[in-house]
């Protein structure tokens, strides 16, 4: 059974940084691209970032480009999201999700974690 | 930037058919994906590549995609289908979600 467990969320002041982690199990992590999706309170889903199976390919939403960095450690079966220069607009539940293949577009998100809440506030 | 537009809400009576649309420029030239999210839960994939159901998703869920519109259809809607539904597509290595549709079964 695929399991994705996010951690690292919490309260952070505007301008601060936070690193999220997503521990994966139940599948061969190094074979699949991964993604981060966030959801602000009472709002819809917003895609954040994508990383290919070997980490060579990364994509970002315009809203986070230059501030967030996605990475992965295939030996530790863990996905990361380094978030810098955080603002109130980044307040959301952050989900990691497994994709259906190793790279490229036209993959789908077939398993999701339970999410971790990031609150940016002074 | 590419946009996907969904109706904010759709209502359906139990046992009837619910249709949720997702509109985007030439969406039919891309694959459409659909996710279901119930309150307090993580999203669940219900349709991929326009019309394919993942294992474990009931047959009453179906999808189509043509022209500028993708449609998620739920036949014989049940109370447990009440949820938010999001369409999703790719556009030049960017993932786009629709704004979501709240399906009410009443």
Tab-separated table of C-alpha atoms in Angstrom:
chain	number	residue	atom	x	y	z
A	1	UNK	CA	0.000	0.000	0.000
A	2	UNK	CA	1.286	3.413	-0.989
A	3	UNK	CA	1.847	5.685	1.980
A	4	UNK	CA	2.906	9.320	1.873
A	5	UNK	CA	3.534	11.136	5.121
A	6	UNK	CA	4.160	14.865	5.040
A	7	UNK	CA	5.855	16.732	7.867
A	8	UNK	CA	7.504	20.056	8.559
A	9	UNK	CA	4.501	22.328	8.516
A	10	UNK	CA	3.807	24.910	11.171
A	11	UNK	CA	3.731	28.630	11.910
A	12	UNK	CA	6.265	30.921	10.277
A	13	UNK	CA	6.594	34.684	10.111
A	14	UNK	CA	6.368	36.540	6.790
A	15	UNK	CA	9.699	36.418	5.026
A	16	UNK	CA	10.652	33.229	6.804
A	17	UNK	CA	11.548	29.784	5.520
A	18	UNK	CA	10.313	26.257	6.044
A	19	UNK	CA	11.232	22.850	4.664
A	20	UNK	CA	8.553	20.238	4.107
A	21	UNK	CA	9.276	16.544	3.867
A	22	UNK	CA	7.247	13.679	2.456
A	23	UNK	CA	8.249	10.168	3.493
A	24	UNK	CA	7.173	7.574	0.946
A	25	UNK	CA	6.646	3.846	1.317
A	26	UNK	CA	4.837	0.990	-0.365
A	27	UNK	CA	6.256	1.572	-3.847
A	28	UNK	CA	9.606	1.956	-5.581
A	29	UNK	CA	10.095	5.655	-4.912
A	30	UNK	CA	12.929	6.112	-7.397
A	31	UNK	CA	10.696	4.985	-10.269
A	32	UNK	CA	8.118	7.745	-9.945
A	33	UNK	CA	7.937	11.479	-10.342
A	34	UNK	CA	6.424	13.344	-7.412
A	35	UNK	CA	4.564	16.578	-6.955
A	36	UNK	CA	3.441	19.114	-4.342
A	37	UNK	CA	-0.063	20.573	-4.393
A	38	UNK	CA	-1.405	23.084	-1.892
A	39	UNK	CA	-4.837	24.180	-0.754
A	40	UNK	CA	-5.455	27.471	1.008
A	41	UNK	CA	-8.208	27.461	3.660
A	42	UNK	CA	-11.605	27.035	2.038
A	43	UNK	CA	-10.034	27.318	-1.423
A	44	UNK	CA	-9.323	24.977	-4.313
A	45	UNK	CA	-6.291	22.939	-5.232
A	46	UNK	CA	-3.207	24.759	-6.512
A	47	UNK	CA	-0.301	22.904	-8.054
A	48	UNK	CA	3.079	23.953	-6.660
A	49	UNK	CA	5.909	21.868	-8.086
A	50	UNK	CA	6.910	18.608	-9.822
A	51	UNK	CA	10.099	16.566	-9.854
A	52	UNK	CA	11.011	13.666	-12.120
A	53	UNK	CA	12.033	10.269	-10.836
A	54	UNK	CA	15.759	10.990	-10.866
A	55	UNK	CA	15.410	14.634	-9.865
A	56	UNK	CA	16.751	15.935	-13.148
A	57	UNK	CA	13.505	17.565	-14.205
A	58	UNK	CA	11.748	20.116	-12.012
A	59	UNK	CA	8.812	22.393	-12.757
A	60	UNK	CA	7.268	25.175	-10.690
A	61	UNK	CA	4.119	27.253	-10.607
A	62	UNK	CA	4.770	30.916	-11.379
A	63	UNK	CA	3.526	31.820	-7.893
A	64	UNK	CA	6.445	30.019	-6.232
A	65	UNK	CA	9.180	30.113	-8.855
A	66	UNK	CA	12.400	31.515	-7.421
A	67	UNK	CA	11.218	31.040	-3.834
A	68	UNK	CA	10.516	27.305	-3.545
A	69	UNK	CA	12.832	24.414	-4.391
A	70	UNK	CA	11.698	20.835	-4.827
A	71	UNK	CA	14.163	18.006	-4.317
A	72	UNK	CA	14.250	14.323	-3.469
A	73	UNK	CA	16.510	11.749	-1.836
A	74	UNK	CA	15.876	8.414	-3.510
A	75	UNK	CA	18.008	6.610	-0.943
A	76	UNK	CA	15.827	7.926	1.875
A	77	UNK	CA	12.562	7.643	-0.109
A	78	UNK	CA	11.823	11.239	0.770
A	79	UNK	CA	10.539	14.249	-1.151
A	80	UNK	CA	11.277	17.781	-0.002
A	81	UNK	CA	10.007	21.296	-0.559
A	82	UNK	CA	12.225	24.157	0.585
A	83	UNK	CA	10.104	27.276	0.925
A	84	UNK	CA	11.751	30.710	1.269
A	85	UNK	CA	10.439	34.277	1.420
A	86	UNK	CA	7.088	33.064	2.634
A	87	UNK	CA	4.080	35.343	2.557
A	88	UNK	CA	0.481	35.203	3.728
A	89	UNK	CA	-0.530	33.863	0.330
A	90	UNK	CA	1.484	30.713	1.008
A	91	UNK	CA	-0.736	29.723	3.925
A	92	UNK	CA	-2.204	26.372	2.949
A	93	UNK	CA	-2.291	22.649	3.474
A	94	UNK	CA	0.538	21.200	1.417
A	95	UNK	CA	0.014	17.744	-0.082
A	96	UNK	CA	2.623	15.551	-1.666
A	97	UNK	CA	1.395	13.179	-4.323
A	98	UNK	CA	2.828	10.286	-6.277
A	99	UNK	CA	2.527	10.468	-10.034
A	100	UNK	CA	1.804	7.669	-12.448
A	101	UNK	CA	5.211	7.568	-14.129
A	102	UNK	CA	8.818	8.651	-13.899
A	103	UNK	CA	8.845	11.852	-15.829
A	104	UNK	CA	7.164	14.095	-18.278
A	105	UNK	CA	3.813	15.706	-18.490
A	106	UNK	CA	0.531	13.885	-18.853
A	107	UNK	CA	1.105	11.939	-15.697
A	108	UNK	CA	-1.598	11.851	-13.093
A	109	UNK	CA	-1.541	11.989	-9.311
A	110	UNK	CA	-2.638	8.605	-8.113
A	111	UNK	CA	-1.820	8.730	-4.401
A	112	UNK	CA	-1.878	11.661	-2.011
A	113	UNK	CA	-0.597	12.238	1.496
A	114	UNK	CA	-2.739	13.608	4.293
A	115	UNK	CA	-1.186	17.067	4.018
A	116	UNK	CA	0.714	19.371	6.346
A	117	UNK	CA	-0.507	22.850	7.286
A	118	UNK	CA	1.720	25.861	6.750
A	119	UNK	CA	0.584	29.101	8.354
A	120	UNK	CA	2.397	32.334	7.529
A	121	UNK	CA	1.523	35.003	10.038
A	122	UNK	CA	3.102	37.618	12.230
B	1	UNK	CA	-1.481	31.250	-18.645
B	2	UNK	CA	-3.793	28.328	-19.232
B	3	UNK	CA	-7.056	28.253	-17.304
B	4	UNK	CA	-9.671	25.609	-16.566
B	5	UNK	CA	-13.174	26.761	-15.676
B	6	UNK	CA	-15.676	24.724	-13.648
B	7	UNK	CA	-19.126	25.647	-12.348
B	8	UNK	CA	-18.902	26.413	-8.612
B	9	UNK	CA	-21.752	24.097	-7.769
B	10	UNK	CA	-23.916	21.333	-9.186
B	11	UNK	CA	-26.935	19.759	-7.526
B	12	UNK	CA	-28.398	16.354	-8.260
B	13	UNK	CA	-31.083	14.135	-6.781
B	14	UNK	CA	-30.088	10.690	-5.521
B	15	UNK	CA	-30.148	8.130	-8.301
B	16	UNK	CA	-29.962	10.743	-11.036
B	17	UNK	CA	-27.037	11.615	-13.308
B	18	UNK	CA	-24.670	14.432	-12.410
B	19	UNK	CA	-22.514	16.139	-15.021
B	20	UNK	CA	-19.628	18.403	-14.081
B	21	UNK	CA	-17.943	20.351	-16.855
B	22	UNK	CA	-14.438	21.707	-17.190
B	23	UNK	CA	-13.665	24.208	-19.922
B	24	UNK	CA	-10.341	25.278	-21.358
B	25	UNK	CA	-8.935	26.382	-24.676
B	26	UNK	CA	-8.587	23.291	-26.872
B	27	UNK	CA	-8.837	21.104	-23.781
B	28	UNK	CA	-9.794	18.206	-26.021
B	29	UNK	CA	-6.237	18.225	-27.354
B	30	UNK	CA	-4.958	17.484	-23.872
B	31	UNK	CA	-5.750	14.792	-21.335
B	32	UNK	CA	-8.168	15.696	-18.554
B	33	UNK	CA	-7.996	14.263	-15.065
B	34	UNK	CA	-10.562	14.404	-12.271
B	35	UNK	CA	-10.157	14.304	-8.486
B	36	UNK	CA	-12.743	13.947	-5.758
B	37	UNK	CA	-12.213	15.591	-2.382
B	38	UNK	CA	-14.519	15.080	0.567
B	39	UNK	CA	-14.440	17.472	3.547
B	40	UNK	CA	-11.351	17.036	5.677
B	41	UNK	CA	-9.856	14.443	3.324
B	42	UNK	CA	-7.141	14.376	0.697
B	43	UNK	CA	-8.047	14.334	-2.990
B	44	UNK	CA	-8.650	11.018	-4.725
B	45	UNK	CA	-8.152	10.392	-8.444
B	46	UNK	CA	-11.417	9.258	-10.048
B	47	UNK	CA	-10.690	9.631	-13.780
B	48	UNK	CA	-7.399	9.761	-15.703
B	49	UNK	CA	-6.639	10.304	-19.370
B	50	UNK	CA	-10.109	11.678	-20.061
B	51	UNK	CA	-12.146	8.567	-19.389
B	52	UNK	CA	-10.184	5.855	-17.583
B	53	UNK	CA	-11.164	4.778	-14.102
B	54	UNK	CA	-8.483	3.789	-11.610
B	55	UNK	CA	-8.991	0.489	-9.866
B	56	UNK	CA	-11.441	0.819	-7.004
B	57	UNK	CA	-13.434	3.662	-8.540
B	58	UNK	CA	-17.073	2.676	-9.120
B	59	UNK	CA	-18.321	2.223	-12.674
B	60	UNK	CA	-20.838	5.027	-12.180
B	61	UNK	CA	-17.953	7.477	-12.670
B	62	UNK	CA	-17.137	8.224	-16.309
B	63	UNK	CA	-15.442	10.959	-18.274
B	64	UNK	CA	-15.230	12.461	-21.719
B	65	UNK	CA	-13.209	15.210	-23.353
B	66	UNK	CA	-13.764	16.933	-26.675
B	67	UNK	CA	-13.395	20.382	-28.131
B	68	UNK	CA	-13.010	22.814	-25.271
B	69	UNK	CA	-14.842	20.811	-22.615
B	70	UNK	CA	-14.177	17.801	-20.439
B	71	UNK	CA	-17.074	16.280	-18.552
B	72	UNK	CA	-17.223	14.105	-15.472
B	73	UNK	CA	-20.437	12.112	-15.319
B	74	UNK	CA	-21.733	10.299	-12.262
B	75	UNK	CA	-24.577	7.934	-13.070
B	76	UNK	CA	-26.940	6.843	-10.332
B	77	UNK	CA	-25.456	9.413	-7.969
B	78	UNK	CA	-25.309	8.375	-4.353
B	79	UNK	CA	-25.201	10.472	-1.204
B	80	UNK	CA	-21.595	9.409	-0.648
B	81	UNK	CA	-20.641	11.084	-3.944
B	82	UNK	CA	-21.256	14.494	-2.392
B	83	UNK	CA	-17.845	16.173	-2.569
B	84	UNK	CA	-15.737	18.759	-4.342
B	85	UNK	CA	-14.509	17.724	-7.774
B	86	UNK	CA	-11.474	19.194	-9.531
B	87	UNK	CA	-10.411	18.817	-13.120
B	88	UNK	CA	-6.745	18.997	-14.028
B	89	UNK	CA	-4.649	19.200	-17.177
B	90	UNK	CA	-1.073	19.826	-18.232
B	91	UNK	CA	0.019	22.807	-20.285
B	92	UNK	CA	3.682	23.042	-21.284
B	93	UNK	CA	5.105	21.330	-18.202
B	94	UNK	CA	2.716	23.245	-15.952
B	95	UNK	CA	-0.110	21.578	-14.063
B	96	UNK	CA	-3.421	23.418	-14.028
B	97	UNK	CA	-6.383	22.700	-11.773
B	98	UNK	CA	-9.893	23.945	-12.294
B	99	UNK	CA	-11.457	25.962	-9.506
B	100	UNK	CA	-13.496	23.017	-8.297
B	101	UNK	CA	-17.182	22.119	-8.300
B	102	UNK	CA	-19.147	21.342	-5.164
B	103	UNK	CA	-21.524	18.486	-5.901
B	104	UNK	CA	-24.574	18.456	-3.668
B	105	UNK	CA	-26.802	15.388	-3.573
B	106	UNK	CA	-30.248	16.368	-2.334
